[in-house]
Short mmCIF file of C-alpha atoms and ligand atoms in Angstrom, two decimals:
data_model
loop_
_atom_site.label_atom_id
_atom_site.label_comp_id
_atom_site.label_asym_id
_atom_site.label_seq_id
_atom_site.Cartn_x
_atom_site.Cartn_y
_atom_site.Cartn_z
CA MET M 1 322.13 125.32 87.71
CA ASP M 2 325.41 125.07 85.74
CA VAL M 3 326.41 128.30 84.03
CA GLU M 4 326.67 126.61 80.65
CA ALA M 5 323.35 124.70 80.92
CA VAL M 6 320.67 125.38 78.29
CA LYS M 7 317.09 125.47 79.60
CA THR M 8 314.20 124.06 77.56
CA ASP M 9 310.78 122.46 78.04
CA MET M 10 311.47 118.96 76.74
CA ILE M 11 314.67 116.96 76.22
CA ILE M 12 314.15 114.21 73.65
CA VAL M 13 316.70 111.40 73.62
CA GLY M 14 316.72 110.08 70.07
CA ALA M 15 316.02 111.93 66.80
CA GLY M 16 314.40 108.95 65.06
CA PRO M 17 310.96 109.30 63.41
CA VAL M 18 309.17 109.14 66.75
CA GLY M 19 311.40 111.75 68.44
CA LEU M 20 310.89 114.05 65.44
CA PHE M 21 307.10 113.71 65.55
CA ALA M 22 307.18 114.40 69.30
CA VAL M 23 308.77 117.79 68.47
CA PHE M 24 305.75 118.57 66.28
CA GLU M 25 303.17 117.48 68.86
CA ALA M 26 305.01 119.37 71.64
CA GLY M 27 305.23 122.43 69.39
CA LEU M 28 301.45 122.47 68.89
CA LEU M 29 301.16 122.80 72.67
CA GLY M 30 303.75 125.60 72.74
CA LEU M 31 306.61 123.49 74.12
CA LYS M 32 310.24 123.84 72.95
CA CYS M 33 312.43 120.78 72.43
CA HIS M 34 316.11 119.85 72.34
CA LEU M 35 316.98 116.49 70.77
CA ILE M 36 320.10 114.45 71.37
CA ASP M 37 321.31 111.75 68.99
CA ASN M 38 324.47 109.74 68.62
CA LEU M 39 324.18 109.82 64.87
CA ASP M 40 325.35 112.73 62.72
CA ARG M 41 321.85 113.31 61.27
CA PRO M 42 318.23 112.87 62.32
CA GLY M 43 316.18 109.85 61.23
CA GLY M 44 317.16 106.90 63.46
CA GLN M 45 316.63 103.48 61.89
CA CYS M 46 314.85 104.98 58.84
CA THR M 47 317.89 106.89 57.58
CA GLU M 48 320.58 104.67 59.06
CA LEU M 49 319.27 101.23 58.08
CA TYR M 50 316.86 101.66 55.14
CA PRO M 51 316.95 105.19 53.64
CA GLU M 52 316.00 104.01 50.14
CA LYS M 53 313.56 101.23 51.03
CA PRO M 54 309.86 102.05 50.68
CA ILE M 55 307.62 101.89 53.76
CA TYR M 56 304.02 100.94 52.95
CA ASP M 57 302.22 101.33 56.29
CA ILE M 58 302.39 105.02 57.14
CA PRO M 59 298.79 106.32 57.19
CA ALA M 60 297.91 108.20 54.00
CA ARG M 61 301.40 107.63 52.56
CA PRO M 62 300.94 104.53 50.35
CA LYS M 63 304.68 104.40 49.64
CA VAL M 64 307.43 106.51 51.16
CA THR M 65 311.14 105.75 51.59
CA GLY M 66 312.86 105.97 54.98
CA GLN M 67 314.71 109.12 53.89
CA GLU M 68 311.60 110.79 52.39
CA LEU M 69 309.65 110.17 55.60
CA VAL M 70 312.39 111.74 57.72
CA ASP M 71 312.77 114.69 55.33
CA ASP M 72 309.03 115.36 55.66
CA LEU M 73 309.08 114.97 59.46
CA MET M 74 311.89 117.56 59.54
CA ILE M 75 309.79 119.95 57.44
CA GLN M 76 306.73 119.31 59.61
CA CYS M 77 308.53 120.08 62.89
CA SER M 78 310.58 123.02 61.53
CA PRO M 79 308.07 125.76 62.61
CA PHE M 80 308.96 124.87 66.21
CA ASP M 81 312.76 125.38 65.80
CA PRO M 82 313.97 122.22 67.52
CA VAL M 83 317.61 122.28 68.64
CA PHE M 84 319.64 119.21 67.62
CA HIS M 85 322.63 117.96 69.60
CA LEU M 86 323.99 115.41 67.14
CA ASN M 87 327.07 113.18 67.25
CA GLN M 88 326.71 112.81 71.00
CA GLN M 89 325.18 110.42 73.47
CA ALA M 90 322.71 111.37 76.21
CA GLU M 91 324.79 110.17 79.10
CA GLU M 92 324.09 111.41 82.61
CA LEU M 93 320.66 112.25 83.97
CA VAL M 94 320.33 113.95 87.37
CA LYS M 95 317.22 115.29 89.16
CA LEU M 96 317.75 118.84 90.44
CA ALA M 97 316.37 120.20 93.70
CA ASP M 98 313.88 122.39 91.77
CA GLY M 99 312.34 119.31 90.10
CA ASN M 100 314.01 119.80 86.71
CA TRP M 101 316.19 117.16 85.04
CA ARG M 102 319.78 117.91 84.04
CA MET M 103 321.09 115.93 81.08
CA THR M 104 324.80 115.85 80.26
CA THR M 105 325.91 114.52 76.89
CA SER M 106 329.08 112.65 75.98
CA VAL M 107 330.66 115.89 74.69
CA GLY M 108 329.82 117.79 77.89
CA GLU M 109 326.77 119.74 76.71
CA VAL M 110 324.26 120.31 79.52
CA ILE M 111 320.49 120.69 79.00
CA VAL M 112 317.93 121.27 81.75
CA ALA M 113 314.18 120.64 81.42
CA PRO M 114 311.19 119.48 83.45
CA ILE M 115 310.39 116.77 80.85
CA VAL M 116 312.70 114.06 79.49
CA VAL M 117 311.40 111.86 76.67
CA VAL M 118 313.26 108.68 75.86
CA ALA M 119 312.65 107.98 72.14
CA ALA M 120 315.77 105.88 71.85
CA GLY M 121 314.55 103.00 69.65
CA ALA M 122 316.71 99.96 70.26
CA GLY M 123 319.39 102.21 71.77
CA SER M 124 322.31 104.25 70.48
CA PHE M 125 323.95 103.44 67.22
CA VAL M 126 327.59 103.16 68.28
CA PRO M 127 330.59 102.48 66.03
CA LYS M 128 331.94 98.95 65.81
CA LYS M 129 335.56 99.07 66.95
CA PRO M 130 338.28 97.35 65.00
CA LYS M 131 340.54 94.86 66.77
CA TYR M 132 343.92 96.56 66.33
CA PRO M 133 346.75 96.09 68.82
CA ASN M 134 347.08 99.05 71.27
CA LEU M 135 343.91 100.68 69.88
CA GLU M 136 342.94 102.23 73.23
CA ILE M 137 346.23 104.24 73.40
CA TYR M 138 345.22 106.22 70.31
CA GLU M 139 341.41 106.39 70.64
CA ASP M 140 340.02 109.96 70.90
CA LYS M 141 343.56 111.30 70.42
CA SER M 142 344.47 110.32 66.90
CA ILE M 143 341.82 107.69 66.15
CA ASP M 144 338.28 109.06 65.71
CA TYR M 145 335.12 107.06 64.95
CA SER M 146 333.15 110.12 63.82
CA VAL M 147 333.91 113.56 62.47
CA HIS M 148 332.77 116.38 64.77
CA LYS M 149 334.68 119.27 63.18
CA MET M 150 336.21 118.90 59.73
CA ASP M 151 338.70 121.71 60.47
CA LYS M 152 340.56 119.38 62.86
CA TYR M 153 341.85 117.48 59.82
CA LYS M 154 342.95 120.51 57.77
CA GLY M 155 346.48 120.00 56.40
CA LYS M 156 346.75 116.56 58.07
CA SER M 157 347.52 113.11 56.66
CA LEU M 158 344.54 110.82 57.15
CA ALA M 159 344.09 107.06 56.97
CA ILE M 160 340.40 106.23 56.48
CA VAL M 161 339.41 102.58 56.91
CA GLY M 162 336.27 100.95 55.51
CA GLY M 163 334.31 100.36 52.32
CA GLY M 164 330.80 101.59 53.11
CA ASP M 165 329.03 104.91 52.57
CA SER M 166 330.52 106.57 55.67
CA ALA M 167 334.13 105.79 54.70
CA LEU M 168 333.72 106.96 51.09
CA ASP M 169 331.56 109.99 52.01
CA TRP M 170 334.26 111.19 54.42
CA VAL M 171 337.00 110.65 51.83
CA LEU M 172 335.05 112.94 49.47
CA SER M 173 334.31 115.56 52.15
CA LEU M 174 337.79 115.70 53.70
CA GLN M 175 339.86 115.40 50.51
CA PRO M 176 339.74 119.14 49.68
CA LEU M 177 341.19 120.14 53.05
CA ALA M 178 343.43 117.25 54.14
CA LYS M 179 347.11 117.12 53.16
CA LYS M 180 346.80 113.50 52.09
CA ILE M 181 344.15 110.76 52.35
CA THR M 182 344.71 107.01 52.12
CA LEU M 183 341.66 104.74 52.06
CA ILE M 184 342.30 101.22 53.32
CA HIS M 185 339.69 98.55 52.61
CA ARG M 186 340.02 94.79 52.89
CA ARG M 187 338.65 94.08 49.43
CA GLU M 188 338.16 95.75 46.08
CA GLY M 189 334.34 96.03 46.17
CA PHE M 190 332.47 98.72 48.13
CA ARG M 191 329.08 98.94 49.87
CA ALA M 192 328.34 102.53 48.93
CA ALA M 193 325.97 104.53 46.73
CA PRO M 194 327.06 104.15 43.09
CA ASP M 195 327.56 107.90 42.66
CA THR M 196 329.75 108.14 45.79
CA GLU M 197 331.81 105.17 44.60
CA ALA M 198 332.24 106.74 41.15
CA GLN M 199 333.45 110.04 42.66
CA PHE M 200 335.89 108.17 44.91
CA LYS M 201 337.32 106.19 41.98
CA GLN M 202 337.80 109.43 40.04
CA LEU M 203 339.82 110.90 42.94
CA VAL M 204 342.02 107.77 42.95
CA ALA M 205 342.45 107.95 39.15
CA ASP M 206 343.43 111.63 39.48
CA ASP M 207 346.05 110.71 42.15
CA LYS M 208 344.24 112.86 44.72
CA VAL M 209 343.56 109.94 47.06
CA ASP M 210 345.56 106.73 47.68
CA PHE M 211 343.68 103.43 47.86
CA ILE M 212 345.17 100.32 49.43
CA ILE M 213 343.47 96.91 49.54
CA GLY M 214 344.63 95.25 52.73
CA ASN M 215 344.31 94.95 56.50
CA VAL M 216 345.66 97.16 59.26
CA LYS M 217 348.16 95.17 61.34
CA ALA M 218 350.00 97.74 63.48
CA LEU M 219 349.56 101.23 64.94
CA ASN M 220 352.84 103.13 65.29
CA GLY M 221 353.46 106.28 67.30
CA GLY M 222 353.76 107.43 70.88
CA GLU M 223 351.66 108.93 73.67
CA GLY M 224 348.43 108.63 71.71
CA GLN M 225 349.76 110.31 68.57
CA LEU M 226 349.90 108.08 65.50
CA SER M 227 352.84 108.50 63.14
CA SER M 228 352.02 105.63 60.76
CA ILE M 229 350.02 102.46 60.40
CA GLY M 230 351.33 99.09 59.24
CA ILE M 231 349.24 97.39 56.54
CA GLU M 232 349.36 93.91 55.08
CA THR M 233 348.31 94.29 51.46
CA ILE M 234 346.18 91.76 49.57
CA GLU M 235 349.41 90.60 47.88
CA GLY M 236 350.92 89.86 51.32
CA ASP M 237 353.37 92.80 51.38
CA LEU M 238 353.85 94.79 54.59
CA ILE M 239 353.80 98.55 54.10
CA ASP M 240 353.79 101.61 56.35
CA VAL M 241 351.40 104.51 55.66
CA THR M 242 352.23 107.83 57.33
CA CYS M 243 349.26 109.48 59.04
CA ASP M 244 348.33 111.98 61.73
CA TYR M 245 344.80 110.65 62.19
CA MET M 246 343.01 107.40 61.50
CA LEU M 247 339.25 107.26 60.94
CA PRO M 248 337.87 103.70 61.01
CA PHE M 249 334.29 103.36 59.66
CA MET M 250 333.48 99.69 60.26
CA GLY M 251 329.70 100.02 60.67
CA LEU M 252 327.47 100.53 63.67
CA LYS M 253 325.95 98.35 66.39
CA ILE M 254 323.02 99.17 68.65
CA SER M 255 323.28 99.28 72.43
CA LEU M 256 320.94 100.72 75.10
CA GLY M 257 324.04 102.31 76.65
CA PRO M 258 323.72 104.88 79.45
CA ILE M 259 319.88 104.74 79.49
CA ALA M 260 320.16 101.42 81.31
CA LYS M 261 321.74 103.31 84.24
CA TRP M 262 319.01 105.93 84.68
CA GLY M 263 317.05 103.79 87.15
CA LEU M 264 314.04 103.32 84.85
CA ASN M 265 311.75 100.29 85.02
CA LEU M 266 313.34 98.06 82.37
CA ASN M 267 311.83 94.92 80.94
CA ARG M 268 314.90 93.42 79.21
CA LYS M 269 316.01 96.37 77.04
CA TYR M 270 312.61 98.10 76.92
CA ILE M 271 311.14 100.71 79.26
CA THR M 272 307.78 99.88 80.83
CA VAL M 273 305.30 102.74 80.51
CA ASN M 274 301.83 103.71 81.67
CA THR M 275 299.82 104.03 78.45
CA GLU M 276 297.66 106.83 79.86
CA THR M 277 300.55 109.29 79.34
CA PHE M 278 303.53 107.10 78.34
CA SER M 279 305.19 108.06 81.60
CA THR M 280 307.80 105.80 83.13
CA ASP M 281 307.83 105.05 86.84
CA THR M 282 310.11 108.09 87.32
CA GLU M 283 308.31 111.47 87.48
CA GLY M 284 309.00 113.69 84.49
CA ILE M 285 310.49 110.91 82.36
CA TYR M 286 308.48 109.50 79.46
CA ALA M 287 309.24 106.80 76.87
CA ILE M 288 307.81 106.44 73.36
CA GLY M 289 308.53 104.53 70.14
CA ASP M 290 310.44 101.27 69.87
CA VAL M 291 312.07 101.69 73.30
CA CYS M 292 308.81 101.51 75.29
CA THR M 293 306.83 98.43 76.16
CA TYR M 294 303.30 97.70 77.39
CA PRO M 295 300.75 94.94 76.78
CA SER M 296 299.71 94.97 73.09
CA LYS M 297 302.66 97.15 72.02
CA ILE M 298 303.34 97.03 68.27
CA LYS M 299 306.80 98.23 67.24
CA LEU M 300 305.83 100.37 64.26
CA ILE M 301 306.31 104.00 63.30
CA LEU M 302 302.58 104.69 63.35
CA THR M 303 302.20 103.50 66.94
CA GLY M 304 305.18 105.68 67.91
CA PHE M 305 303.41 108.71 66.39
CA TYR M 306 300.29 108.03 68.47
CA GLU M 307 302.41 107.57 71.61
CA ALA M 308 304.13 110.92 70.93
CA ALA M 309 300.78 112.76 70.80
CA VAL M 310 299.38 111.21 73.98
CA MET M 311 302.71 111.68 75.80
CA CYS M 312 302.91 115.39 74.95
CA HIS M 313 299.46 116.07 76.42
CA GLY M 314 300.30 114.13 79.60
CA ALA M 315 303.75 115.72 79.97
CA PHE M 316 302.32 119.23 79.44
CA LYS M 317 299.79 118.76 82.24
CA TYR M 318 302.49 117.36 84.54
CA ALA M 319 305.12 120.05 83.90
CA PHE M 320 302.88 123.11 83.42
CA PRO M 321 299.74 122.47 85.53
CA ASP M 322 298.90 126.20 85.62
CA ARG M 323 299.17 126.79 81.87
CA LYS M 324 296.16 126.54 79.60
CA MET M 325 296.67 123.89 76.96
CA ALA M 326 295.71 124.82 73.37
CA THR M 327 293.86 121.71 72.33
CA GLY M 328 291.79 121.31 69.21
CA TYR M 329 292.13 120.70 65.52
CA THR M 330 294.94 122.08 63.37
CA THR M 331 292.26 122.80 60.77
CA THR M 332 290.27 125.15 63.00
CA ASN M 333 292.21 126.23 66.13
CA THR M 334 293.70 129.66 65.42
CA ALA M 335 296.14 129.53 68.38
CA ILE M 336 297.61 126.32 66.99
CA GLN M 337 297.70 127.76 63.48
CA GLU M 338 299.61 130.80 64.78
CA ARG M 339 302.21 128.49 66.31
CA LEU M 340 302.47 126.67 63.00
CA GLY M 341 302.90 129.97 61.18
CA VAL M 342 300.05 129.21 58.76
P1 FAD D 1 314.88 104.76 66.14
O1 FAD D 1 314.41 104.95 64.77
O2 FAD D 1 315.55 103.54 66.54
O3 FAD D 1 315.63 106.05 66.62
C1 FAD D 1 316.21 106.11 67.90
C2 FAD D 1 317.38 107.08 67.89
O4 FAD D 1 317.82 107.26 69.24
C3 FAD D 1 318.59 106.56 67.12
O5 FAD D 1 318.95 107.52 66.14
C4 FAD D 1 319.69 106.41 68.20
O6 FAD D 1 320.98 106.76 67.72
C5 FAD D 1 319.22 107.40 69.26
N1 FAD D 1 319.68 107.11 70.63
C6 FAD D 1 319.40 106.04 71.39
N2 FAD D 1 319.97 106.16 72.61
C7 FAD D 1 320.62 107.34 72.60
C8 FAD D 1 321.42 108.03 73.57
N3 FAD D 1 321.65 107.57 74.80
N4 FAD D 1 321.96 109.21 73.21
C9 FAD D 1 321.76 109.72 71.96
N5 FAD D 1 321.01 109.11 71.02
C10 FAD D 1 320.45 107.94 71.36
N6 FAD D 1 308.42 100.33 60.79
C11 FAD D 1 307.25 100.58 60.17
O7 FAD D 1 306.33 101.14 60.77
N7 FAD D 1 307.06 100.20 58.85
C12 FAD D 1 308.04 99.59 58.11
O8 FAD D 1 307.83 99.26 56.93
C13 FAD D 1 309.32 99.38 58.73
N8 FAD D 1 310.36 98.81 58.05
C14 FAD D 1 311.55 98.61 58.68
C15 FAD D 1 312.61 98.06 57.96
C16 FAD D 1 313.81 97.81 58.56
C17 FAD D 1 314.95 97.21 57.76
C18 FAD D 1 313.99 98.14 59.95
C19 FAD D 1 315.31 97.88 60.63
C20 FAD D 1 312.94 98.69 60.67
C21 FAD D 1 311.71 98.93 60.06
N9 FAD D 1 310.63 99.49 60.75
C22 FAD D 1 309.45 99.74 60.12
C23 FAD D 1 310.75 99.82 62.18
C24 FAD D 1 310.92 101.31 62.38
O9 FAD D 1 312.08 101.76 61.70
C25 FAD D 1 311.02 101.62 63.86
O10 FAD D 1 309.81 101.24 64.47
C26 FAD D 1 311.25 103.11 64.09
O11 FAD D 1 312.46 103.53 63.52
C27 FAD D 1 311.25 103.42 65.57
O12 FAD D 1 311.47 104.79 65.70
P2 FAD D 1 312.09 105.40 67.04
O13 FAD D 1 312.15 106.89 66.78
O14 FAD D 1 311.35 104.89 68.20
O15 FAD D 1 313.55 104.79 67.16
#
């Protein structure tokens, strides 16, 4: 095993609502989980696509917003100390000689476990790339599509592009430590929370952030290091903005990505499972939530929760055949209550 590999019981690909509930169900059985997600926070579609919209069909929750549901799932699974690997894609999956799976993420983190659960929804949310000339020369060197460590931008001049929540949120977060921030957006209006927009406008009014309405036309620099970007303003003027880093936030698209290369039984972009345990046709790999398919499948959060429970029992028996499984009710089983810390 690699020196830097972390060992756990269950690797969950996707920290959407179904992945989060799987942590809870696995925890009741005494299993530890690591979750990997491309996004910078847990919640999948609920927090990324409809955080403030009410959901009406979660059992016993007559009305709950996407964000509230995820906040509660996080509280519910917290007794089991899940480890989150955010801002990274589950990329390479290899079977080891001892029967374990070794997962390597896009930032080189390595996790080893006997059970892999694909709870990947419709796939990874990946950033939409702008169509700038010579973009690939600067990508991952001085153009970043997400912020991994804010310290990287300390004392630097930043050009942030976009008019949604991500662009404005990062202007607010990075402004105190960057040397200079210029926000470039193609029009005057924004698609951001009113409070975020108000705070941004205050920074512009206080001359703490520059705001340019226009389109990026040229990337200038050498050997991957940007020195400035050329912008055509809404008035048709061409101006150069000095910057060390550019952060384009143009929205996200969904793609199955590396999962399609793991040799699983795919039916279009869905993974076929055996509904007895939600196992795939590859030993030790399970699929639950929107990403799995079977006759009568309904793509809803509540079905994903059921799949998570059944999967955990099946995966436990497969990976730990000699261990006694603590089954029973949370109301009455003291072993389960001890795990929950209640
Ligand atoms: P997702 O929520 O899609 O989460 C999957 C996660 O996996 C994502 O965060 C993704 O980034 C990550 N991921 C995928 N591949 C990788 C990889 N290789 N590496 C790292 N991370 C990866 N359902 C209801 O039940 N009721 C409703 O009222 C309802 N309303 C909805 C409204 C809208 C507008 C939308 C879009 C959906 C709605 N849904 C509703 C559907 C519901 O959101 C989904 O069924 C649910 O989110 C599925 O959960 P999941 O955990 O399976 O997948």
